Amino acid sequence: MIRYALTRGALLIAGLLVSSVIIFLTLRVFPGDVAQLIAGTQADRQTVEALRESLGLDKPLLAQYTDWIGGVMRGDLGTSQLSGASVGAELVEKSRVTVPLGLMALTIALLIAVPFGVLSALLRGRGGGTALSIAAQTLAAVPVIWAGMMLVVVFAHWLGWLPAQGFPRSGWATPGRAFESLLLPALTIGIVEGAMLMRFVRSATLQAAGQDFVRTAAAKGLTRRQALIRHGIPAVGLSIVTVLGVQVAGIVVGSVVIEQLFTLPGIGRMLVADVGTRDLVKVQSELLVLTGFVLIIGFIVDLVHHAVDPRQRAEEG
Amino acid sequence: MSASPARRSIGFAALGLLAVGAVALSACTPAPEQEPTASAAPDPDATLTVGLVLEPTNLDIRHTSGAALEQILVDNIYEGLVTRTEDNGIEERLATQYEISDDGLTYEFTLNEGVTFHDGTALTSADVVASYEAVKADASIQGNADFADVASITAPDAQTVTIALTKPDQNFLFTLTGPAGLVFKNGDTTDLKTAENGTGPFVLDRWAKGSSITFDRYDEYWGDAATIGEVVFQYIPDFTAGVNAALDGTLDVLTAVDPNLVSQLEDTGDFTITTGRTTDKATLAFNGSKAPLDDVRVREALRLAVDHEALVEAIGAGQTLYGPIPELDPGYEDLSDVAPYDPTKAKELLKEAGHEKLDLTLTIPSFYGTTAAQVLVSDYAKVGVSLEVKRVEFPAWLEDVYTNHDYDLSFVLHVEPRDFANFANPDYYFGYDNPEVQDLYEKSQTEIDPDKSAELLKKAARIVSEDHAADWLYNGATLTAHTAAVSGFPTDSINSRIDLAGVTKSAE
């Protein structure tokens, strides 16, 4: 187990390093720089050059990369070239919107996926099961931004129950309002992700139904449905954990779009704004943190899997 | 977003089902009760919430350009010796008075008494000297180039500042109304990017990046105290979202209302809409240093082909402008005779220049609406010019167009007042090089009599327009909506200055 964890950990670190290089290089293809943006359209070349130098933008790429990654390794995510604020501190501040949004979206996704997925498996071959399958297929295919706009039309415009955009200025000091303003965005991501997850739960449940231990249980006198619910579903749980890891990445990506649509001051919107202003040191660190987050979730999922699933351990054995 | 009708209707049905669930959830959080109307008297401690579009990138007004920063900081947080009125006049601020010597070379300012920085330190002439010395010495400070003719900045006593120029500069006082003229505490260690230490009637309370900036009244202000307790600038980058926020009562004031959305606000009867003048020049730049735009006939044709009246109509606000100087700046003249709408003549000119068919590219920053570009595409198609619209992010525009001059046509709203100098600078991205204009501009700047100076500018502006150095699609107007509770909110030029000291909000 320890050997597995170490190997898997080394892979994680290598993954992070490779990502950092890719992130750094791909951002360099953008035309324009932050010095020119700060100086504005009335500035002469001298002013722009002076600014560029003071921001370190005139240094060779390798030096810029090592400066950045060296700082990250020491736990310093850098400071924004534009605002002079600490990137780490701003990430923490913005995560107060994005993390609850993600958790709410995940909860909604699970609330949709697990009961409806199992139900649709149980009802396989009947009208209800087919209807659920079609609904899942359809919803999973809906672009997040379109789903968001539909929800805004229904709940904010027609019914006027929920705010269409924004986050209270007082933040979580007014928890009711903060929760309200995250509800529509979380529903948007949750429905789309939930529909995707639901298809997975359905097929995993059906697979479990065909397993020996379920059949054995059925042979002992339980109905097929009882056997599936008592013994099959717990086994499905493990595979759901794996898919959830992937799902988290989907939620992170979804939040970039959704925060834009709902003008939520979260990590996604910060990222878009920073790319727009070419605050590249900041964008680099933000992307690295997000990538790291997804990679670490994958790492944890693998470790859990390894620890729980006897078959994997046996293979290693 | 290309869902088929069938898929869409299934989606609707499913969303309907989910609606039921959300109803149950939303029922848990009661809506806040509306306070009954008490009186209409101004509440000195009221909070005014103002919706704005463009958020500043940082608060360092000394090093960072941009209207978003000037708009909220100048006069509210920071002050200069002089300031601008709404119609671009100049008036005293930190100075009680100023005198300009007859030769136009010496400016003497007398400072107000009792001015303090927000940290409590008293302002003296030494602070002014240090602030202006820095502008002169440091190329990275905004306005450094405008201080090129400053010979010396001295303080004969604690209340007097004397500035000597090497040659008269008609624009110098106006320069002092901008960021270059703001006064900072000598030797201050405040990090200006995130904090402030000005002398204005408001202090910075909090900046929630990506969302809002809050100012509180500064109670020890040297002049008349602000008539409002707190101001929140709420940044809403999307025009429709801004109107929604005004409609749901989040905002007291919405600036930069999209003209096409005005009716939504008007229909409620809760909002008053004001139309303000600006110095925004919607400039269609021609890359005059590159064929075929180096041919004046092509440039003239491109101006004659545009139906400016119809364009203003389509934009929904503003007025036509046929030269580089807008109405609020000295030297303005109606130049509509230079390029009246005449597609037939435009066609002839293009034919004469050997370009019966012409392909051009229009580079436009992506945050501008699509209306102007659409009108241009259709107007130009009528005279045989096919226009490819290239929408780019602003930094890309800065690099391609502004720095590398790599473009055919470009559209940008030049918002700065008195920026005629750009047409007297052959290195500017317009690439317009006319020694006569440069000479006239130079003379207008060194001319001591303001009226004569304006005459010279007028002459230069006419030449620029007759050379068809660029086209000026319109002079922008800015629409502001406010509720009945708000009064005294400025109307004109608010995209460069929102002086909030005299704004009141009544307790509803």
PDB file of N, CA and C in Angstrom, chain A residues 112-164:
ATOM      1  N   ILE A 112     -29.873  14.227  -7.597  1.00  0.00           N
ATOM      2  CA  ILE A 112     -30.556  13.846  -8.832  1.00  0.00           C
ATOM      3  C   ILE A 112     -30.080  12.477  -9.286  1.00  0.00           C
ATOM      4  N   ALA A 113     -28.760  12.294  -9.282  1.00  0.00           N
ATOM      5  CA  ALA A 113     -28.170  11.133  -9.937  1.00  0.00           C
ATOM      6  C   ALA A 113     -28.484   9.820  -9.213  1.00  0.00           C
ATOM      7  N   VAL A 114     -28.298   9.803  -7.888  1.00  0.00           N
ATOM      8  CA  VAL A 114     -28.388   8.509  -7.199  1.00  0.00           C
ATOM      9  C   VAL A 114     -29.819   7.955  -7.207  1.00  0.00           C
ATOM     10  N   PRO A 115     -30.808   8.680  -6.682  1.00  0.00           N
ATOM     11  CA  PRO A 115     -32.148   8.079  -6.696  1.00  0.00           C
ATOM     12  C   PRO A 115     -32.678   7.813  -8.104  1.00  0.00           C
ATOM     13  N   PHE A 116     -32.502   8.803  -8.985  1.00  0.00           N
ATOM     14  CA  PHE A 116     -33.062   8.609 -10.328  1.00  0.00           C
ATOM     15  C   PHE A 116     -32.292   7.560 -11.117  1.00  0.00           C
ATOM     16  N   GLY A 117     -30.983   7.478 -10.886  1.00  0.00           N
ATOM     17  CA  GLY A 117     -30.170   6.486 -11.586  1.00  0.00           C
ATOM     18  C   GLY A 117     -30.576   5.083 -11.182  1.00  0.00           C
ATOM     19  N   VAL A 118     -30.728   4.875  -9.845  1.00  0.00           N
ATOM     20  CA  VAL A 118     -31.120   3.551  -9.364  1.00  0.00           C
ATOM     21  C   VAL A 118     -32.529   3.232  -9.846  1.00  0.00           C
ATOM     22  N   LEU A 119     -33.406   4.213  -9.743  1.00  0.00           N
ATOM     23  CA  LEU A 119     -34.794   4.016 -10.169  1.00  0.00           C
ATOM     24  C   LEU A 119     -34.848   3.617 -11.637  1.00  0.00           C
ATOM     25  N   SER A 120     -34.045   4.305 -12.415  1.00  0.00           N
ATOM     26  CA  SER A 120     -34.106   4.027 -13.842  1.00  0.00           C
ATOM     27  C   SER A 120     -33.549   2.628 -14.134  1.00  0.00           C
ATOM     28  N   ALA A 121     -32.625   2.150 -13.303  1.00  0.00           N
ATOM     29  CA  ALA A 121     -32.122   0.785 -13.474  1.00  0.00           C
ATOM     30  C   ALA A 121     -33.194  -0.223 -13.070  1.00  0.00           C
ATOM     31  N   LEU A 122     -33.845   0.084 -11.949  1.00  0.00           N
ATOM     32  CA  LEU A 122     -34.883  -0.831 -11.467  1.00  0.00           C
ATOM     33  C   LEU A 122     -36.046  -0.930 -12.449  1.00  0.00           C
ATOM     34  N   LEU A 123     -36.295   0.198 -13.118  1.00  0.00           N
ATOM     35  CA  LEU A 123     -37.439   0.230 -14.036  1.00  0.00           C
ATOM     36  C   LEU A 123     -37.037  -0.114 -15.462  1.00  0.00           C
ATOM     37  N   ARG A 124     -35.860  -0.719 -15.616  1.00  0.00           N
ATOM     38  CA  ARG A 124     -35.389  -0.989 -16.967  1.00  0.00           C
ATOM     39  C   ARG A 124     -36.404  -1.803 -17.757  1.00  0.00           C
ATOM     40  N   GLY A 125     -36.596  -1.405 -19.005  1.00  0.00           N
ATOM     41  CA  GLY A 125     -37.526  -2.140 -19.853  1.00  0.00           C
ATOM     42  C   GLY A 125     -38.948  -1.659 -19.712  1.00  0.00           C
ATOM     43  N   ARG A 126     -39.227  -0.837 -18.715  1.00  0.00           N
ATOM     44  CA  ARG A 126     -40.585  -0.289 -18.598  1.00  0.00           C
ATOM     45  C   ARG A 126     -40.614   1.169 -19.064  1.00  0.00           C
ATOM     46  N   GLY A 127     -41.791   1.661 -19.206  1.00  0.00           N
ATOM     47  CA  GLY A 127     -41.959   3.025 -19.736  1.00  0.00           C
ATOM     48  C   GLY A 127     -41.241   4.066 -18.895  1.00  0.00           C
ATOM     49  N   GLY A 128     -41.395   3.964 -17.572  1.00  0.00           N
ATOM     50  CA  GLY A 128     -40.784   4.947 -16.669  1.00  0.00           C
ATOM     51  C   GLY A 128     -39.276   4.975 -16.801  1.00  0.00           C
ATOM     52  N   GLY A 129     -38.694   3.785 -16.901  1.00  0.00           N
ATOM     53  CA  GLY A 129     -37.235   3.705 -17.012  1.00  0.00           C
ATOM     54  C   GLY A 129     -36.751   4.368 -18.288  1.00  0.00           C
ATOM     55  N   THR A 130     -37.450   4.122 -19.381  1.00  0.00           N
ATOM     56  CA  THR A 130     -37.072   4.715 -20.665  1.00  0.00           C
ATOM     57  C   THR A 130     -37.183   6.240 -20.596  1.00  0.00           C
ATOM     58  N   ALA A 131     -38.267   6.710 -19.977  1.00  0.00           N
ATOM     59  CA  ALA A 131     -38.467   8.153 -19.871  1.00  0.00           C
ATOM     60  C   ALA A 131     -37.326   8.786 -19.089  1.00  0.00           C
ATOM     61  N   LEU A 132     -36.953   8.141 -17.978  1.00  0.00           N
ATOM     62  CA  LEU A 132     -35.846   8.672 -17.173  1.00  0.00           C
ATOM     63  C   LEU A 132     -34.548   8.696 -17.967  1.00  0.00           C
ATOM     64  N   SER A 133     -34.319   7.653 -18.724  1.00  0.00           N
ATOM     65  CA  SER A 133     -33.100   7.583 -19.534  1.00  0.00           C
ATOM     66  C   SER A 133     -33.052   8.721 -20.545  1.00  0.00           C
ATOM     67  N   ILE A 134     -34.186   8.929 -21.184  1.00  0.00           N
ATOM     68  CA  ILE A 134     -34.227   9.987 -22.196  1.00  0.00           C
ATOM     69  C   ILE A 134     -33.997  11.347 -21.538  1.00  0.00           C
ATOM     70  N   ALA A 135     -34.633  11.548 -20.380  1.00  0.00           N
ATOM     71  CA  ALA A 135     -34.458  12.817 -19.674  1.00  0.00           C
ATOM     72  C   ALA A 135     -32.987  13.042 -19.333  1.00  0.00           C
ATOM     73  N   ALA A 136     -32.316  11.981 -18.867  1.00  0.00           N
ATOM     74  CA  ALA A 136     -30.912  12.102 -18.496  1.00  0.00           C
ATOM     75  C   ALA A 136     -30.056  12.432 -19.715  1.00  0.00           C
ATOM     76  N   GLN A 137     -30.324  11.713 -20.818  1.00  0.00           N
ATOM     77  CA  GLN A 137     -29.566  11.950 -22.050  1.00  0.00           C
ATOM     78  C   GLN A 137     -29.702  13.408 -22.477  1.00  0.00           C
ATOM     79  N   THR A 138     -30.949  13.877 -22.428  1.00  0.00           N
ATOM     80  CA  THR A 138     -31.230  15.227 -22.899  1.00  0.00           C
ATOM     81  C   THR A 138     -30.536  16.270 -22.023  1.00  0.00           C
ATOM     82  N   LEU A 139     -30.752  16.142 -20.714  1.00  0.00           N
ATOM     83  CA  LEU A 139     -30.195  17.140 -19.804  1.00  0.00           C
ATOM     84  C   LEU A 139     -28.676  17.149 -19.843  1.00  0.00           C
ATOM     85  N   ALA A 140     -28.084  15.974 -20.007  1.00  0.00           N
ATOM     86  CA  ALA A 140     -26.621  15.914 -20.033  1.00  0.00           C
ATOM     87  C   ALA A 140     -26.075  16.614 -21.272  1.00  0.00           C
ATOM     88  N   ALA A 141     -26.934  16.696 -22.300  1.00  0.00           N
ATOM     89  CA  ALA A 141     -26.464  17.308 -23.546  1.00  0.00           C
ATOM     90  C   ALA A 141     -26.679  18.813 -23.567  1.00  0.00           C
ATOM     91  N   VAL A 142     -27.432  19.314 -22.578  1.00  0.00           N
ATOM     92  CA  VAL A 142     -27.721  20.758 -22.562  1.00  0.00           C
ATOM     93  C   VAL A 142     -26.464  21.528 -22.160  1.00  0.00           C
ATOM     94  N   PRO A 143     -26.076  22.543 -22.936  1.00  0.00           N
ATOM     95  CA  PRO A 143     -24.921  23.344 -22.526  1.00  0.00           C
ATOM     96  C   PRO A 143     -25.235  24.069 -21.212  1.00  0.00           C
ATOM     97  N   VAL A 144     -24.252  24.117 -20.328  1.00  0.00           N
ATOM     98  CA  VAL A 144     -24.457  24.709 -19.011  1.00  0.00           C
ATOM     99  C   VAL A 144     -25.013  26.124 -19.130  1.00  0.00           C
ATOM    100  N   ILE A 145     -24.489  26.875 -20.081  1.00  0.00           N
ATOM    101  CA  ILE A 145     -24.889  28.281 -20.178  1.00  0.00           C
ATOM    102  C   ILE A 145     -26.351  28.409 -20.596  1.00  0.00           C
ATOM    103  N   TRP A 146     -26.806  27.474 -21.429  1.00  0.00           N
ATOM    104  CA  TRP A 146     -28.204  27.524 -21.862  1.00  0.00           C
ATOM    105  C   TRP A 146     -29.120  27.138 -20.710  1.00  0.00           C
ATOM    106  N   ALA A 147     -28.725  26.099 -19.981  1.00  0.00           N
ATOM    107  CA  ALA A 147     -29.516  25.694 -18.820  1.00  0.00           C
ATOM    108  C   ALA A 147     -29.628  26.865 -17.851  1.00  0.00           C
ATOM    109  N   GLY A 148     -28.494  27.569 -17.663  1.00  0.00           N
ATOM    110  CA  GLY A 148     -28.491  28.706 -16.756  1.00  0.00           C
ATOM    111  C   GLY A 148     -29.452  29.776 -17.209  1.00  0.00           C
ATOM    112  N   MET A 149     -29.469  30.058 -18.496  1.00  0.00           N
ATOM    113  CA  MET A 149     -30.345  31.118 -18.987  1.00  0.00           C
ATOM    114  C   MET A 149     -31.810  30.727 -18.828  1.00  0.00           C
ATOM    115  N   MET A 150     -32.106  29.430 -19.053  1.00  0.00           N
ATOM    116  CA  MET A 150     -33.488  28.964 -18.882  1.00  0.00           C
ATOM    117  C   MET A 150     -33.927  29.134 -17.420  1.00  0.00           C
ATOM    118  N   LEU A 151     -33.053  28.755 -16.514  1.00  0.00           N
ATOM    119  CA  LEU A 151     -33.402  28.874 -15.093  1.00  0.00           C
ATOM    120  C   LEU A 151     -33.620  30.332 -14.713  1.00  0.00           C
ATOM    121  N   VAL A 152     -32.796  31.218 -15.282  1.00  0.00           N
ATOM    122  CA  VAL A 152     -32.957  32.650 -14.997  1.00  0.00           C
ATOM    123  C   VAL A 152     -34.316  33.119 -15.503  1.00  0.00           C
ATOM    124  N   VAL A 153     -34.649  32.679 -16.722  1.00  0.00           N
ATOM    125  CA  VAL A 153     -35.928  33.093 -17.304  1.00  0.00           C
ATOM    126  C   VAL A 153     -37.076  32.654 -16.403  1.00  0.00           C
ATOM    127  N   VAL A 154     -37.024  31.385 -15.968  1.00  0.00           N
ATOM    128  CA  VAL A 154     -38.135  30.851 -15.182  1.00  0.00           C
ATOM    129  C   VAL A 154     -38.170  31.428 -13.762  1.00  0.00           C
ATOM    130  N   PHE A 155     -37.064  31.317 -13.047  1.00  0.00           N
ATOM    131  CA  PHE A 155     -37.104  31.636 -11.612  1.00  0.00           C
ATOM    132  C   PHE A 155     -36.870  33.102 -11.285  1.00  0.00           C
ATOM    133  N   ALA A 156     -36.080  33.754 -12.126  1.00  0.00           N
ATOM    134  CA  ALA A 156     -35.791  35.152 -11.806  1.00  0.00           C
ATOM    135  C   ALA A 156     -36.766  36.084 -12.517  1.00  0.00           C
ATOM    136  N   HIS A 157     -37.032  35.805 -13.804  1.00  0.00           N
ATOM    137  CA  HIS A 157     -37.846  36.750 -14.563  1.00  0.00           C
ATOM    138  C   HIS A 157     -39.344  36.496 -14.438  1.00  0.00           C
ATOM    139  N   TRP A 158     -39.752  35.230 -14.693  1.00  0.00           N
ATOM    140  CA  TRP A 158     -41.181  34.951 -14.648  1.00  0.00           C
ATOM    141  C   TRP A 158     -41.683  34.920 -13.214  1.00  0.00           C
ATOM    142  N   LEU A 159     -40.988  34.174 -12.383  1.00  0.00           N
ATOM    143  CA  LEU A 159     -41.488  33.963 -11.027  1.00  0.00           C
ATOM    144  C   LEU A 159     -40.914  34.970 -10.030  1.00  0.00           C
ATOM    145  N   GLY A 160     -39.731  35.476 -10.333  1.00  0.00           N
ATOM    146  CA  GLY A 160     -39.126  36.478  -9.462  1.00  0.00           C
ATOM    147  C   GLY A 160     -38.748  35.970  -8.085  1.00  0.00           C
ATOM    148  N   TRP A 161     -38.498  34.671  -7.950  1.00  0.00           N
ATOM    149  CA  TRP A 161     -38.195  34.109  -6.636  1.00  0.00           C
ATOM    150  C   TRP A 161     -36.742  34.264  -6.235  1.00  0.00           C
ATOM    151  N   LEU A 162     -35.879  34.173  -7.218  1.00  0.00           N
ATOM    152  CA  LEU A 162     -34.448  34.132  -6.908  1.00  0.00           C
ATOM    153  C   LEU A 162     -33.714  35.226  -7.685  1.00  0.00           C
ATOM    154  N   PRO A 163     -32.639  35.754  -7.128  1.00  0.00           N
ATOM    155  CA  PRO A 163     -31.894  36.789  -7.856  1.00  0.00           C
ATOM    156  C   PRO A 163     -31.260  36.220  -9.122  1.00  0.00           C
ATOM    157  N   ALA A 164     -31.246  37.023 -10.181  1.00  0.00           N
ATOM    158  CA  ALA A 164     -30.724  36.562 -11.465  1.00  0.00           C
ATOM    159  C   ALA A 164     -29.220  36.707 -11.534  1.00  0.00           C
TER     160      ALA A 164
END
